[in-house]
Protein backbone atom coordinates (compact mmCIF):
# COMPACT_ATOMS: atom_id res chain seq x y z
CA UNK A 1 0.00 0.00 0.00
CA UNK A 2 1.35 3.36 -1.03
CA UNK A 3 0.78 6.40 1.15
CA UNK A 4 0.94 9.54 -1.00
CA UNK A 5 0.43 13.12 0.11
CA UNK A 6 1.13 16.62 -1.09
CA UNK A 7 1.12 20.10 0.40
CA UNK A 8 1.42 23.12 -1.89
CA UNK A 9 3.05 26.41 -0.91
CA UNK A 10 2.24 29.60 -2.80
CA UNK A 11 4.10 32.77 -1.92
CA UNK A 12 1.70 35.68 -1.53
CA UNK A 13 4.15 38.28 -2.91
CA UNK A 14 5.16 37.70 -6.53
CA UNK A 15 6.06 40.00 -9.40
CA UNK A 16 5.14 39.45 -13.02
CA UNK A 17 7.94 38.45 -15.38
CA UNK A 18 7.98 40.59 -18.51
CA UNK A 19 9.91 39.84 -21.67
CA UNK A 20 12.14 42.28 -23.47
CA UNK A 21 10.34 44.08 -26.32
CA UNK A 22 11.31 42.98 -29.81
CA UNK A 23 11.50 44.95 -33.03
CA UNK A 24 7.79 44.61 -33.84
CA UNK A 25 6.86 45.46 -30.25
CA UNK A 26 8.83 48.68 -30.46
CA UNK A 27 7.33 49.49 -33.85
CA UNK A 28 3.82 48.87 -32.61
CA UNK A 29 4.45 50.99 -29.55
CA UNK A 30 5.88 53.76 -31.71
CA UNK A 31 2.67 53.78 -33.71
CA UNK A 32 0.67 54.22 -30.53
CA UNK A 33 -0.38 50.61 -30.07
CA UNK A 34 -0.43 48.68 -26.85
CA UNK A 35 2.19 45.97 -26.37
CA UNK A 36 1.66 43.05 -23.99
CA UNK A 37 5.02 41.90 -22.61
CA UNK A 38 3.55 39.59 -19.98
CA UNK A 39 5.11 36.10 -20.11
CA UNK A 40 2.48 34.45 -17.94
CA UNK A 41 5.11 33.72 -15.30
CA UNK A 42 5.87 35.25 -11.92
CA UNK A 43 9.02 35.55 -9.84
CA UNK A 44 9.09 35.21 -6.06
CA UNK A 45 11.78 36.38 -3.70
CA UNK A 46 13.09 33.25 -1.99
CA UNK A 47 16.44 32.86 -0.29
CA UNK A 48 17.72 29.33 0.14
CA UNK A 49 18.97 29.80 3.69
CA UNK A 50 15.76 31.48 4.86
CA UNK A 51 13.52 28.91 3.16
CA UNK A 52 15.45 25.92 4.51
CA UNK A 53 15.38 27.45 7.99
CA UNK A 54 11.59 27.85 7.82
CA UNK A 55 11.17 24.28 6.58
CA UNK A 56 13.47 23.00 9.31
CA UNK A 57 11.34 24.69 11.98
CA UNK A 58 8.18 23.20 10.52
CA UNK A 59 9.73 19.74 10.27
CA UNK A 60 10.95 19.96 13.86
CA UNK A 61 7.35 20.47 15.04
CA UNK A 62 6.36 17.07 13.61
CA UNK A 63 9.55 15.30 14.67
CA UNK A 64 11.44 15.21 11.34
CA UNK A 65 15.18 15.48 11.95
CA UNK A 66 16.68 12.98 9.49
CA UNK A 67 18.05 14.58 6.31
CA UNK A 68 18.53 12.69 3.05
CA UNK A 69 19.80 15.30 0.58
CA UNK A 70 19.81 18.93 -0.45
CA UNK A 71 20.40 20.04 -4.04
CA UNK A 72 20.31 23.67 -5.15
CA UNK A 73 20.62 24.58 -8.83
CA UNK A 74 22.08 21.14 -9.61
CA UNK A 75 24.73 21.53 -6.90
CA UNK A 76 24.69 18.82 -4.23
CA UNK A 77 24.95 20.67 -0.94
CA UNK A 78 24.32 17.68 1.31
CA UNK A 79 23.93 13.95 0.83
CA UNK A 80 23.50 11.40 3.59
CA UNK A 81 25.37 8.49 2.05
CA UNK A 82 25.91 6.79 5.42
CA UNK A 83 22.32 6.66 6.61
CA UNK A 84 22.95 8.67 9.77
CA UNK A 85 19.95 9.66 11.88
CA UNK A 86 19.26 13.09 13.34
CA UNK A 87 21.50 14.80 10.79
CA UNK A 88 19.25 17.66 9.72
CA UNK A 89 21.55 20.09 11.61
CA UNK A 90 24.42 18.80 9.44
CA UNK A 91 22.43 19.80 6.36
CA UNK A 92 21.92 23.29 7.76
CA UNK A 93 25.66 23.54 8.46
CA UNK A 94 26.49 22.45 4.93
CA UNK A 95 24.13 25.08 3.53
CA UNK A 96 25.68 27.80 5.68
CA UNK A 97 29.02 27.06 4.02
CA UNK A 98 27.42 27.93 0.67
CA UNK A 99 25.47 30.94 1.91
CA UNK A 100 27.61 33.34 -0.12
CA UNK A 101 26.51 31.56 -3.30
CA UNK A 102 22.87 30.72 -2.61
CA UNK A 103 21.99 33.08 0.21
CA UNK A 104 20.62 35.69 -2.17
CA UNK A 105 18.50 33.40 -4.28
CA UNK A 106 18.29 30.29 -6.43
CA UNK A 107 16.43 28.85 -9.39
CA UNK A 108 15.44 25.45 -8.00
CA UNK A 109 15.86 23.72 -4.65
CA UNK A 110 15.25 20.09 -3.71
CA UNK A 111 15.30 19.04 -0.07
CA UNK A 112 14.57 15.49 1.05
CA UNK A 113 14.12 14.13 4.56
CA UNK A 114 12.82 10.91 6.07
CA UNK A 115 10.94 10.06 9.22
CA UNK A 116 9.62 7.03 11.08
CA UNK A 117 6.58 6.95 13.32
CA UNK A 118 3.79 4.55 14.25
CA UNK A 119 5.17 1.77 12.06
CA UNK A 120 5.45 4.01 8.98
CA UNK A 121 8.55 4.96 7.01
CA UNK A 122 7.96 8.40 5.47
CA UNK A 123 9.81 10.43 2.85
CA UNK A 124 9.20 14.19 2.66
CA UNK A 125 10.52 16.06 -0.36
CA UNK A 126 10.38 19.82 -0.85
CA UNK A 127 10.83 21.24 -4.33
CA UNK A 128 10.82 25.00 -4.73
CA UNK A 129 11.39 27.33 -7.68
CA UNK A 130 11.67 31.10 -7.77
CA UNK A 131 10.09 31.53 -11.21
CA UNK A 132 7.02 29.65 -12.34
CA UNK A 133 3.76 29.99 -14.21
CA UNK A 134 1.20 32.32 -12.73
CA UNK A 135 -1.27 30.43 -10.56
CA UNK A 136 1.09 27.54 -9.81
CA UNK A 137 2.62 26.90 -6.38
CA UNK A 138 6.11 28.10 -5.60
CA UNK A 139 6.88 24.87 -3.77
CA UNK A 140 5.58 21.33 -3.53
CA UNK A 141 5.97 19.29 -0.36
CA UNK A 142 5.49 15.73 -1.59
CA UNK A 143 5.13 12.91 0.89
CA UNK A 144 5.43 9.18 0.36
CA UNK A 145 5.20 6.43 2.92
CA UNK A 146 5.03 2.71 3.45
CA UNK A 147 4.06 0.38 6.26
CA UNK A 148 7.40 -0.86 7.52
CA UNK A 149 6.20 -4.41 8.15
CA UNK A 150 5.10 -4.68 4.50
CA UNK A 151 8.47 -3.63 3.09
CA UNK A 152 11.27 -6.07 2.13
CA UNK A 153 13.94 -6.69 4.73
CA UNK A 154 17.67 -6.73 3.96
CA UNK A 155 18.65 -10.07 2.47
CA UNK A 156 15.06 -11.37 2.37
CA UNK A 157 14.24 -13.62 -0.58
CA UNK A 158 11.10 -13.18 -2.66
CA UNK A 159 9.58 -16.40 -1.27
CA UNK A 160 10.34 -15.42 2.31
CA UNK A 161 8.90 -11.96 1.71
CA UNK A 162 5.67 -13.36 0.32
CA UNK A 163 5.28 -15.85 3.18
CA UNK A 164 5.84 -13.14 5.81
CA UNK A 165 3.73 -10.37 4.26
CA UNK A 166 0.74 -12.30 2.89
CA UNK A 167 -0.96 -12.69 6.30
CA UNK A 168 -0.37 -8.99 7.06
CA UNK A 169 -1.92 -7.96 3.74
CA UNK A 170 -5.18 -9.53 4.91
CA UNK A 171 -5.27 -7.40 8.07
CA UNK A 172 -7.79 -4.65 7.26
CA UNK A 173 -7.21 -3.04 10.64
CA UNK A 174 -3.47 -2.69 10.00
CA UNK A 175 -4.09 -1.04 6.63
CA UNK A 176 -6.79 1.34 7.85
CA UNK A 177 -4.76 2.38 10.91
CA UNK A 178 -1.80 3.20 8.68
CA UNK A 179 -4.00 5.30 6.42
CA UNK A 180 -5.37 7.31 9.32
CA UNK A 181 -1.93 7.77 10.83
CA UNK A 182 -0.61 9.08 7.51
CA UNK A 183 -3.50 11.51 7.13
CA UNK A 184 -2.84 12.77 10.63
CA UNK A 185 0.84 13.27 9.84
CA UNK A 186 0.12 15.23 6.66
CA UNK A 187 -2.38 17.41 8.51
CA UNK A 188 0.12 18.14 11.29
CA UNK A 189 2.82 18.98 8.77
CA UNK A 190 0.48 21.34 6.92
CA UNK A 191 -0.25 23.20 10.16
CA UNK A 192 3.46 23.38 11.00
CA UNK A 193 4.33 24.77 7.55
CA UNK A 194 1.55 27.33 7.79
CA UNK A 195 2.94 28.56 11.10
CA UNK A 196 6.52 28.66 9.79
CA UNK A 197 5.61 30.43 6.53
CA UNK A 198 3.11 33.20 7.41
CA UNK A 199 3.97 34.99 4.16
CA UNK A 200 2.67 32.07 2.07
CA UNK A 201 -0.54 30.20 1.41
CA UNK A 202 -0.11 26.58 2.53
CA UNK A 203 -2.69 24.05 1.42
CA UNK A 204 -2.95 20.29 1.73
CA UNK A 205 -3.90 18.74 -1.61
CA UNK A 206 -3.99 15.03 -0.84
CA UNK A 207 -3.26 12.39 1.77
CA UNK A 208 -4.23 9.07 0.22
CA UNK A 209 -3.67 5.36 0.66
CA UNK A 210 -3.61 3.68 -2.74
CA UNK A 211 -2.92 0.33 -4.32
CA UNK A 212 -1.87 0.37 -7.97
CA UNK A 213 -3.51 -2.12 -10.29
CA UNK A 214 -0.84 -4.29 -11.96
CA UNK A 215 -0.12 -3.63 -15.60
CA UNK A 216 1.48 -5.54 -18.44
CA UNK A 217 3.54 -2.44 -19.28
CA UNK A 218 5.03 -1.05 -16.07
CA UNK A 219 6.51 2.45 -16.27
CA UNK A 220 9.31 4.10 -14.39
CA UNK A 221 8.23 6.23 -11.39
CA UNK A 222 7.01 9.70 -12.32
CA UNK A 223 9.54 12.44 -11.56
CA UNK A 224 7.23 15.49 -11.73
CA UNK A 225 5.54 16.49 -8.45
CA UNK A 226 2.55 17.74 -10.44
CA UNK A 227 1.88 14.25 -11.80
CA UNK A 228 -1.14 12.48 -10.24
CA UNK A 229 1.03 9.39 -9.75
CA UNK A 230 4.09 11.10 -8.27
CA UNK A 231 5.29 9.12 -5.26
CA UNK A 232 8.60 10.39 -3.83
CA UNK A 233 9.05 7.20 -1.83
CA UNK A 234 9.20 5.17 -5.07
CA UNK A 235 11.80 7.58 -6.44
CA UNK A 236 14.12 7.46 -3.44
CA UNK A 237 13.42 3.89 -2.30
CA UNK A 238 12.56 1.82 -5.38
CA UNK A 239 11.55 -1.73 -4.48
CA UNK A 240 11.16 -4.72 -6.79
CA UNK A 241 8.46 -5.99 -4.45
CA UNK A 242 6.06 -3.07 -4.93
CA UNK A 243 4.07 -4.82 -7.66
CA UNK A 244 4.09 -8.10 -5.71
CA UNK A 245 2.60 -6.30 -2.71
CA UNK A 246 -0.04 -4.58 -4.88
CA UNK A 247 -1.14 -7.97 -6.24
CA UNK A 248 -1.32 -9.48 -2.74
CA UNK A 249 -3.35 -6.56 -1.43
CA UNK A 250 -5.84 -6.63 -4.31
CA UNK A 251 -6.26 -10.36 -3.82
CA UNK A 252 -6.81 -9.88 -0.10
CA UNK A 253 -9.46 -7.19 -0.72
CA UNK A 254 -11.51 -9.72 -2.66
CA UNK A 255 -11.56 -12.14 0.25
CA UNK A 256 -11.90 -9.73 3.19
CA UNK A 257 -15.13 -9.70 5.16
CA UNK A 258 -15.01 -5.90 5.39
CA UNK A 259 -12.42 -4.32 3.06
CA UNK A 260 -11.47 -0.74 4.02
CA UNK A 261 -13.45 1.50 1.63
CA UNK A 262 -11.12 4.50 1.97
CA UNK A 263 -8.15 2.61 0.51
CA UNK A 264 -8.37 3.29 -3.21
CA UNK A 265 -7.29 1.00 -6.01
CA UNK A 266 -6.04 3.10 -8.93
CA UNK A 267 -4.93 2.57 -12.49
CA UNK A 268 -1.23 3.14 -13.26
CA UNK A 269 -2.23 6.59 -14.55
CA UNK A 270 -3.63 7.49 -11.13
CA UNK A 271 -7.28 7.34 -12.23
CA UNK A 272 -9.32 5.73 -9.40
CA UNK A 273 -10.94 2.35 -10.01
CA UNK A 274 -12.76 2.18 -6.68
CA UNK A 275 -12.39 1.57 -2.99
CA UNK A 276 -11.20 -1.76 -1.69
CA UNK A 277 -14.80 -2.67 -0.87
CA UNK A 278 -15.86 -2.41 -4.53
CA UNK A 279 -13.07 -4.48 -6.06
CA UNK A 280 -14.60 -7.88 -5.27
CA UNK A 281 -17.72 -6.94 -7.25
CA UNK A 282 -15.70 -5.83 -10.29
CA UNK A 283 -12.65 -8.11 -10.59
CA UNK A 284 -12.38 -7.36 -14.31
CA UNK A 285 -11.41 -3.76 -13.49
CA UNK A 286 -8.18 -4.85 -11.80
CA UNK A 287 -7.01 -7.32 -14.43
CA UNK A 288 -3.56 -6.51 -15.74
CA UNK A 289 -4.95 -6.30 -19.27
CA UNK A 290 -7.80 -3.92 -18.38
CA UNK A 291 -7.97 -0.65 -20.29
CA UNK A 292 -6.54 2.30 -18.40
CA UNK A 293 -9.01 5.23 -18.65
CA UNK A 294 -6.11 7.57 -18.02
CA UNK A 295 -4.88 6.85 -21.55
CA UNK A 296 -8.13 8.17 -22.99
CA UNK A 297 -8.16 11.20 -20.67
CA UNK A 298 -4.62 12.06 -21.63
CA UNK A 299 -5.38 12.23 -25.34
CA UNK A 300 -2.54 12.12 -27.81
CA UNK A 301 0.04 13.73 -25.54
CA UNK A 302 -0.24 11.15 -22.74
CA UNK A 303 -0.09 13.86 -20.11
CA UNK A 304 -1.81 11.83 -17.41
CA UNK A 305 -0.33 8.42 -18.00
CA UNK A 306 2.70 6.75 -16.55
CA UNK A 307 5.75 8.96 -16.37
CA UNK A 308 4.53 11.48 -18.94
CA UNK A 309 6.05 14.93 -19.19
CA UNK A 310 3.46 17.42 -18.01
CA UNK A 311 5.15 20.39 -19.65
CA UNK A 312 4.13 21.01 -23.25
CA UNK A 313 5.98 24.24 -23.78
CA UNK A 314 9.35 24.25 -22.08
CA UNK A 315 8.16 25.63 -18.78
CA UNK A 316 9.54 25.22 -15.31
CA UNK A 317 8.68 21.55 -14.95
CA UNK A 318 9.87 20.20 -18.26
CA UNK A 319 13.09 18.88 -19.73
CA UNK A 320 14.51 22.18 -20.89
CA UNK A 321 16.72 22.79 -17.88
CA UNK A 322 14.10 24.74 -15.94
CA UNK A 323 12.69 24.12 -12.50
CA UNK A 324 11.80 20.59 -11.42
CA UNK A 325 13.86 19.00 -14.21
CA UNK A 326 15.49 15.74 -13.13
CA UNK A 327 18.16 15.82 -15.75
CA UNK A 328 21.21 15.73 -13.53
CA UNK A 329 19.89 17.30 -10.36
CA UNK A 330 21.11 14.46 -8.19
CA UNK A 331 17.74 13.04 -7.18
CA UNK A 332 17.21 10.50 -9.94
CA UNK A 333 16.53 6.81 -9.67
CA UNK A 334 16.55 6.52 -5.90
CA UNK A 335 20.26 7.25 -5.61
CA UNK A 336 19.81 8.77 -2.16
CA UNK A 337 18.85 5.68 -0.26
CA UNK A 338 19.61 6.96 3.20
CA UNK A 339 22.00 4.15 3.95
CA UNK A 340 20.52 1.35 1.90
CA UNK A 341 17.43 0.36 3.88
CA UNK A 342 16.68 -2.33 1.34
Short mmCIF file of N, CA, C and O in Angstrom, two decimals, residues 121 146-158 160-162 164-165 233 237-245 248 340-342:
data_model
loop_
_atom_site.label_atom_id
_atom_site.label_comp_id
_atom_site.label_asym_id
_atom_site.label_seq_id
_atom_site.Cartn_x
_atom_site.Cartn_y
_atom_site.Cartn_z
N UNK A 121 7.31 4.34 7.49
CA UNK A 121 8.55 4.96 7.01
C UNK A 121 8.14 6.01 5.99
O UNK A 121 7.52 5.69 4.98
N UNK A 146 5.34 4.13 3.51
CA UNK A 146 5.03 2.71 3.45
C UNK A 146 4.90 2.17 4.87
O UNK A 146 5.49 2.70 5.82
N UNK A 147 4.11 1.12 4.99
CA UNK A 147 4.06 0.38 6.26
C UNK A 147 5.34 -0.43 6.37
O UNK A 147 5.64 -1.25 5.49
N UNK A 148 6.09 -0.23 7.42
CA UNK A 148 7.40 -0.86 7.52
C UNK A 148 7.32 -2.38 7.49
O UNK A 148 8.16 -3.04 6.87
N UNK A 149 6.32 -2.95 8.11
CA UNK A 149 6.20 -4.41 8.15
C UNK A 149 5.89 -5.01 6.78
O UNK A 149 6.06 -6.22 6.57
N UNK A 150 5.42 -4.18 5.84
CA UNK A 150 5.10 -4.68 4.50
C UNK A 150 6.24 -4.47 3.52
O UNK A 150 6.13 -4.87 2.35
N UNK A 151 7.34 -3.88 3.96
CA UNK A 151 8.47 -3.63 3.09
C UNK A 151 9.50 -4.76 3.18
O UNK A 151 9.61 -5.43 4.22
N UNK A 152 10.25 -5.02 2.10
CA UNK A 152 11.27 -6.07 2.13
C UNK A 152 12.34 -5.78 3.18
O UNK A 152 12.70 -4.61 3.41
N UNK A 153 12.86 -6.82 3.77
CA UNK A 153 13.94 -6.69 4.73
C UNK A 153 15.26 -7.01 4.07
O UNK A 153 15.30 -7.74 3.08
N UNK A 154 16.36 -6.47 4.58
CA UNK A 154 17.67 -6.73 3.96
C UNK A 154 17.94 -8.23 3.87
O UNK A 154 17.82 -8.97 4.85
N UNK A 155 18.30 -8.68 2.67
CA UNK A 155 18.65 -10.07 2.47
C UNK A 155 17.48 -11.03 2.38
O UNK A 155 17.67 -12.25 2.27
N UNK A 156 16.26 -10.52 2.40
CA UNK A 156 15.06 -11.37 2.37
C UNK A 156 14.76 -11.81 0.94
O UNK A 156 14.72 -10.99 0.03
N UNK A 157 14.55 -13.11 0.74
CA UNK A 157 14.24 -13.62 -0.58
C UNK A 157 12.78 -13.31 -0.92
O UNK A 157 11.97 -12.98 -0.05
N UNK A 158 12.45 -13.44 -2.21
CA UNK A 158 11.10 -13.18 -2.66
C UNK A 158 10.11 -14.13 -2.00
O UNK A 158 9.01 -13.73 -1.60
N UNK A 160 10.46 -15.74 0.88
CA UNK A 160 10.34 -15.42 2.31
C UNK A 160 9.51 -14.16 2.52
O UNK A 160 8.72 -14.07 3.46
N UNK A 161 9.68 -13.20 1.62
CA UNK A 161 8.90 -11.96 1.71
C UNK A 161 7.42 -12.26 1.55
O UNK A 161 6.59 -11.79 2.33
N UNK A 162 7.08 -13.05 0.56
CA UNK A 162 5.67 -13.36 0.32
C UNK A 162 5.07 -14.11 1.51
O UNK A 162 3.95 -13.80 1.95
N UNK A 164 5.94 -14.00 4.63
CA UNK A 164 5.84 -13.14 5.81
C UNK A 164 4.74 -12.09 5.66
O UNK A 164 4.00 -11.79 6.61
N UNK A 165 4.61 -11.52 4.46
CA UNK A 165 3.73 -10.37 4.26
C UNK A 165 2.30 -10.77 3.94
O UNK A 165 1.36 -10.04 4.28
N UNK A 233 8.47 8.39 -2.46
CA UNK A 233 9.05 7.20 -1.83
C UNK A 233 9.56 6.24 -2.90
O UNK A 233 10.63 5.64 -2.77
N UNK A 237 13.30 5.26 -2.82
CA UNK A 237 13.42 3.89 -2.30
C UNK A 237 12.72 2.90 -3.23
O UNK A 237 11.71 2.30 -2.86
N UNK A 238 13.20 2.76 -4.45
CA UNK A 238 12.56 1.82 -5.38
C UNK A 238 12.66 0.39 -4.85
O UNK A 238 13.71 -0.02 -4.33
N UNK A 239 11.59 -0.36 -4.97
CA UNK A 239 11.55 -1.73 -4.48
C UNK A 239 11.00 -2.66 -5.54
O UNK A 239 9.94 -2.39 -6.11
N UNK A 240 11.69 -3.76 -5.81
CA UNK A 240 11.16 -4.72 -6.79
C UNK A 240 9.92 -5.44 -6.30
O UNK A 240 9.25 -6.12 -7.07
N UNK A 241 9.60 -5.29 -5.02
CA UNK A 241 8.46 -5.99 -4.45
C UNK A 241 7.18 -5.15 -4.44
O UNK A 241 6.15 -5.61 -3.97
N UNK A 242 7.24 -3.93 -4.96
CA UNK A 242 6.06 -3.07 -4.93
C UNK A 242 4.89 -3.70 -5.68
O UNK A 242 3.75 -3.72 -5.19
N UNK A 243 5.14 -4.22 -6.87
CA UNK A 243 4.07 -4.82 -7.66
C UNK A 243 3.57 -6.10 -6.99
O UNK A 243 2.36 -6.38 -7.00
N UNK A 244 4.48 -6.87 -6.42
CA UNK A 244 4.09 -8.10 -5.71
C UNK A 244 3.13 -7.76 -4.57
O UNK A 244 2.11 -8.43 -4.37
N UNK A 245 3.45 -6.70 -3.83
CA UNK A 245 2.60 -6.30 -2.71
C UNK A 245 1.24 -5.81 -3.22
O UNK A 245 0.21 -6.13 -2.63
N UNK A 248 -0.86 -8.82 -3.97
CA UNK A 248 -1.32 -9.48 -2.74
C UNK A 248 -2.45 -8.70 -2.08
O UNK A 248 -3.41 -9.28 -1.58
N UNK A 340 20.83 2.67 2.44
CA UNK A 340 20.52 1.35 1.90
C UNK A 340 19.58 0.55 2.76
O UNK A 340 19.90 -0.57 3.18
N UNK A 341 18.39 1.07 3.04
CA UNK A 341 17.43 0.36 3.88
C UNK A 341 17.05 -0.99 3.29
O UNK A 341 16.68 -1.90 4.01
N UNK A 342 17.09 -1.09 1.95
CA UNK A 342 16.68 -2.33 1.34
C UNK A 342 17.83 -2.93 0.54
O UNK A 342 17.65 -3.44 -0.52
#
